[in-house]
Coordinates of C-alpha atoms in Angstrom, one line a residue:
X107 CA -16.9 37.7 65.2
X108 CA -20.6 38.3 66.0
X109 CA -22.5 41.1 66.2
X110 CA -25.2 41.1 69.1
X111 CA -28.5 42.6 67.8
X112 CA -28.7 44.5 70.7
X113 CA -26.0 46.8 70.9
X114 CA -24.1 45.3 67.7
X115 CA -21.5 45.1 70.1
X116 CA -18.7 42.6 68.2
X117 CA -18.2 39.1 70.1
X118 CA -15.8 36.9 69.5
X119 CA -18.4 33.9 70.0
X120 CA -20.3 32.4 72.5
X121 CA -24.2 32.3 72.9
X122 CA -24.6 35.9 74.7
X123 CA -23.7 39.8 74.0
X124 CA -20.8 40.0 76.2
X125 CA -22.0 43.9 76.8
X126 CA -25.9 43.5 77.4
X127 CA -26.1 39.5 77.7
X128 CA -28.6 39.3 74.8
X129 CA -29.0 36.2 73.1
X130 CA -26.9 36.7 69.9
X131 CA -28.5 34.7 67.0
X132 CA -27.5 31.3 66.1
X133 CA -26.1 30.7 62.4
X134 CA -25.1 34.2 61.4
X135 CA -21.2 34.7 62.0
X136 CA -19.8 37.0 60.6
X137 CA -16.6 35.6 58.4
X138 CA -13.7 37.8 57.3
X139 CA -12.9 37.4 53.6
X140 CA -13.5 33.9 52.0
X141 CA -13.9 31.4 54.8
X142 CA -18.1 31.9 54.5
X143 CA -18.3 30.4 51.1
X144 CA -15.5 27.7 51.8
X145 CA -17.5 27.1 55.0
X146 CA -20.9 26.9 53.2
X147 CA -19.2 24.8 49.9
X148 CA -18.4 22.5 52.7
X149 CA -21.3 21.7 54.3
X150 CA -23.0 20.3 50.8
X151 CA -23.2 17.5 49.8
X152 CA -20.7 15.9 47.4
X153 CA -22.8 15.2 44.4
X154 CA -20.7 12.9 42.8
X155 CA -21.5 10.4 46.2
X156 CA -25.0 11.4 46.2
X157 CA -25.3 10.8 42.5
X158 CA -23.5 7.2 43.2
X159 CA -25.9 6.4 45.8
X160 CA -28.7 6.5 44.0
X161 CA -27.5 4.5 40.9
X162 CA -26.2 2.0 43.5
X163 CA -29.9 1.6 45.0
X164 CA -31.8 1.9 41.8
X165 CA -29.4 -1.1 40.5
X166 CA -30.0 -3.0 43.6
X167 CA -33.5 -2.9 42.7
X168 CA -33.1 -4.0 39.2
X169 CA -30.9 -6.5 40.2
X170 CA -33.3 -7.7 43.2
X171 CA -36.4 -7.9 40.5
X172 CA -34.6 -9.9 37.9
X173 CA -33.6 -12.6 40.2
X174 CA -36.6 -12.6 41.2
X175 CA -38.3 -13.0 38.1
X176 CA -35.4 -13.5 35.2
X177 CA -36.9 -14.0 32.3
X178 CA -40.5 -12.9 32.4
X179 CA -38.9 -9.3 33.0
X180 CA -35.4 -9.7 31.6
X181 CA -37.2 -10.3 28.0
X182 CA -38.8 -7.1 28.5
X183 CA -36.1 -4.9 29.0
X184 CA -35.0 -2.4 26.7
X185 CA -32.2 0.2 26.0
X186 CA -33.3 2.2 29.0
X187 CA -31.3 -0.2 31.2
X188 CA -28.3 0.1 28.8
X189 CA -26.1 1.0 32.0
X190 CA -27.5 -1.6 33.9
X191 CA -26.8 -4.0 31.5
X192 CA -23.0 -2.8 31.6
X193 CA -22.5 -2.8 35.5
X194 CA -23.8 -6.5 35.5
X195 CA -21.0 -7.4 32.6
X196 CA -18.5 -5.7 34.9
X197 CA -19.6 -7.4 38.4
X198 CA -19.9 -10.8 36.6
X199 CA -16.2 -10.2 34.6
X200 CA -15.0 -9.1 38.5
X201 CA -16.5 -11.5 40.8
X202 CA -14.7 -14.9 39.5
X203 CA -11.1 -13.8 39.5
X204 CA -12.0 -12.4 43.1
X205 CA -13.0 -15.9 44.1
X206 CA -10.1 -17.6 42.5
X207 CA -7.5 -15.4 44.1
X208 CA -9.6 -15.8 47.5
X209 CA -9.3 -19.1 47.3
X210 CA -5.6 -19.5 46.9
X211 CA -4.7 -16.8 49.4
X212 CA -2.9 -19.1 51.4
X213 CA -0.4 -20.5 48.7
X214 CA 2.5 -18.4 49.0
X215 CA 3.1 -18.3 44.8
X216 CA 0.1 -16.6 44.7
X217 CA 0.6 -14.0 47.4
X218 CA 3.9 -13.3 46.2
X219 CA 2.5 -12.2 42.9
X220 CA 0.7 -8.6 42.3
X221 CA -3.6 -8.2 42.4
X222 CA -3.0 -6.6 39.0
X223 CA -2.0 -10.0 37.6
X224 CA -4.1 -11.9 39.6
X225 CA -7.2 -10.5 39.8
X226 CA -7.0 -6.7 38.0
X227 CA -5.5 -8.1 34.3
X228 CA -7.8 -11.1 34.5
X229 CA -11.1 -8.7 35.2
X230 CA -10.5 -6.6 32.5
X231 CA -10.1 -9.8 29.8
X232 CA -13.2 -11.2 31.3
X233 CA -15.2 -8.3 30.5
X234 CA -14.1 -7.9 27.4
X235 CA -14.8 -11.5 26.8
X236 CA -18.4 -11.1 27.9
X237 CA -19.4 -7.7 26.4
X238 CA -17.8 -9.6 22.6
X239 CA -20.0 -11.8 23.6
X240 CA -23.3 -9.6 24.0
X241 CA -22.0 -8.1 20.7
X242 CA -21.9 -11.5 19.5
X243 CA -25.6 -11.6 20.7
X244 CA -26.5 -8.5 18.6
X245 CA -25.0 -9.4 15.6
X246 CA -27.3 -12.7 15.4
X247 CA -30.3 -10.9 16.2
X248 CA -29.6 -8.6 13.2
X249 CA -28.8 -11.8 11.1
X250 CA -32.1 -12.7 11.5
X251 CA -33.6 -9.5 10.0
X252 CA -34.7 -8.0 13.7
X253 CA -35.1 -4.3 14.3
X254 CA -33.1 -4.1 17.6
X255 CA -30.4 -1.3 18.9
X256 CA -27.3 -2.1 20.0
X257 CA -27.6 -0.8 23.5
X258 CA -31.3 -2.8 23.6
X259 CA -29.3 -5.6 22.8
X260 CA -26.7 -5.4 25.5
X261 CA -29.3 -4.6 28.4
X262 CA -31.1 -7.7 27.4
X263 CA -27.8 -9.3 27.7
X264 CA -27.3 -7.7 31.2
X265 CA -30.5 -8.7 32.4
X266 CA -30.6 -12.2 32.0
X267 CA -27.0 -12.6 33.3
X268 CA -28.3 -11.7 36.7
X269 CA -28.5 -15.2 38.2
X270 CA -25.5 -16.0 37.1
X271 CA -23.8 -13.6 38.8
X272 CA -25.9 -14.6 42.4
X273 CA -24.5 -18.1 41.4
X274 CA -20.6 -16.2 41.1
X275 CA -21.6 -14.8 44.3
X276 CA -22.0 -17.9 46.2
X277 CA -19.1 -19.4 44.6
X278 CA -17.1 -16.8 46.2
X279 CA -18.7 -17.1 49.7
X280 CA -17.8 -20.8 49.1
X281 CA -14.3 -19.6 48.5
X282 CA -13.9 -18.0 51.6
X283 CA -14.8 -20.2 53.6
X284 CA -12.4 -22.7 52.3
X285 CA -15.0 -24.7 50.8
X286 CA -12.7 -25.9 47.8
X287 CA -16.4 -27.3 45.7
X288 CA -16.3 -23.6 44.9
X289 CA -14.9 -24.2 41.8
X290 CA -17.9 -26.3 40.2
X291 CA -19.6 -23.6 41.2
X292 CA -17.9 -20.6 39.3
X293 CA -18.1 -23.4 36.5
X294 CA -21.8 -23.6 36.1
X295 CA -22.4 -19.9 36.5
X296 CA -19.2 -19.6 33.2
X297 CA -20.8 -22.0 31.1
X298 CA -24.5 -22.1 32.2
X299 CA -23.6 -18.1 30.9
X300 CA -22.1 -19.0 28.0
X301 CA -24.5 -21.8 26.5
X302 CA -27.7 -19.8 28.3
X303 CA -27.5 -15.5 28.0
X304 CA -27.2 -15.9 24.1
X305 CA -30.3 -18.3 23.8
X306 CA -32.3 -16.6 25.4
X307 CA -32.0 -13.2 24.2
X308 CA -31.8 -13.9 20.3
X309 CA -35.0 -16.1 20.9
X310 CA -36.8 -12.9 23.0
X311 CA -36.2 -11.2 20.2
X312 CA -37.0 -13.5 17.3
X313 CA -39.4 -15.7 19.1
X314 CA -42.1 -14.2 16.5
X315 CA -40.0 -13.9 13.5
X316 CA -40.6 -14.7 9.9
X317 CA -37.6 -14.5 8.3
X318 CA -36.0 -17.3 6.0
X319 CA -32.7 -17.5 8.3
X320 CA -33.3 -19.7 11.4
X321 CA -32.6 -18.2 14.5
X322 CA -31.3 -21.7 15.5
X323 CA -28.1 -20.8 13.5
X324 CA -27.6 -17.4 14.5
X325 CA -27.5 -18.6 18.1
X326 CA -24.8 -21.6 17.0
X327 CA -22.9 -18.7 15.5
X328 CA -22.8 -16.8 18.2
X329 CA -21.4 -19.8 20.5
X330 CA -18.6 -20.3 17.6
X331 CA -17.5 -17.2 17.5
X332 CA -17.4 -16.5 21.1
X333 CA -15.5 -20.3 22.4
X334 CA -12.9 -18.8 19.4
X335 CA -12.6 -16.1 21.7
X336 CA -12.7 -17.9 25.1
X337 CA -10.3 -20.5 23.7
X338 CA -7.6 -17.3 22.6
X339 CA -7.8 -15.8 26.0
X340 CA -7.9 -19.2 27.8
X341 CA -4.4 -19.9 26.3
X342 CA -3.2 -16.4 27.3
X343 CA -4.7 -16.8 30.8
X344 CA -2.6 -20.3 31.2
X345 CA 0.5 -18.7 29.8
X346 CA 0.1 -16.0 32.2
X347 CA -0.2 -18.2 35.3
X348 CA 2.7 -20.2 34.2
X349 CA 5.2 -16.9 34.1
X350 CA 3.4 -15.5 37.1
X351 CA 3.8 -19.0 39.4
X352 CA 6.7 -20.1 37.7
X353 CA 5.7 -23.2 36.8
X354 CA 7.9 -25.4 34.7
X355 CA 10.6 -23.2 35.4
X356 CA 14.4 -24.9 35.7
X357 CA 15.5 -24.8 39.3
X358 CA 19.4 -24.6 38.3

């Protein structure tokens, strides 16, 4: 209902008093009960989106300078970027199972098996892999007698993964196209990761550094300890692609 200002007649709607044809005002009906607030509540914006949008652009951004520029401004990043540093893990742990399950789409082994094995169980081992080894990356700082905080430690990390991810990325435009080189392509961006990320961050940090430990061999213990770890979930990875394509499985 509406009431005209006029006569405070009560319309049921429209744009004029139904009595004395003035104008009723526009954006003041009159709501019985609840419906106003529901009404109102539904016309803002959800802030969980909003709030998603934002981190989205400011990330793109981030991610947009660091390629860009990787090391001059990934060696200056600090804890600030912490989350950062965690969404880049998570689209580098995410983006080579995607390709290698994009790739195979048209063998009919691989269909028939679930995402979760293919692509979700993978994902989540990946990124564990990759965050052990930014912890990995921490631990050798702090061998060498560096001040640093953990969460410093892991946006470095983040940061100079960046191109490697943009080199994951065109290995999975490769892969959907069908162009089957892909694969030496997701291999540079693993290893160059592996053999590079670590590197550079202990030596941003300990480029400077006095102290009688080398950071030579913190850096060769962090690639020991992490190709322990690759090698362990390489062999389960294998495993699981033998029981999920069946593969050496009697036919009788």
């Amino acid at each position: 209902m509406v009431t005209c200002p006029n006569c405070h007649h009560q319309n049921d709607g429209g744009n004029f008093c139904e009595k004395c044809g003035t104008r009723l005002a526009e954006g003041e009906p009159v709501v019985v009960g609840g419906a106003s607030a529901a009404s109102v509540e539904a016309t803002r914006p959800n802030e969980h989106l909003e709030k998603a949008k934002n981190v989205s652009k400011l990330y793109f951004g981030y991610f947009m300078s660091l390629l860009k520029s990787p090391l001059s401004k990934g060696n200056r990043i600090g804890e600030e970027h912490f989350v950062n540093g965690l969404i880049t893990i998570i689209l580098y742990s995410l983006i080579l199972p995607l390709s290698m399950y994009v790739a195979l789409r048209d063998y009919g082994s691989f269909m028939d098996s679930p995402f979760l094995t293919i692509v979700i169980k993978p994902f989540l081992t990946m990124g564990v892999f990759v965050f052990l080894m930014s912890v990995f990356t921490f631990c050798a700082v702090k061998v060498v007698g560096e001040h640093v905080s953990f969460k410093s430690a892991v946006a470095r990390f983040g940061a100079i993964l960046v191109p490697f991810i943009a080199i994951f990325a065109l290995g999975l435009l490769m892969s959907l196209f069908g162009i089957y080189e892909f694969v030496f392509v997701l291999a540079l961006g693993l290893f160059g990761a592996i053999f590079t990320v670590p590197a550079i961050v202990v030596m941003s940090y300990t480029r400077n550094s006095t102290s009688k430990f080398d950071p030579l061999y913190g850096i060769i213990l962090t690639y020991v300890a992490s190709f322990i770890v690759f090698g362990l979930i390489l062999k389960g990875f294998i495993m699981n692609m033998i029981d999920t394509l069946g593969i050496f499985s009697s036919p009788f």
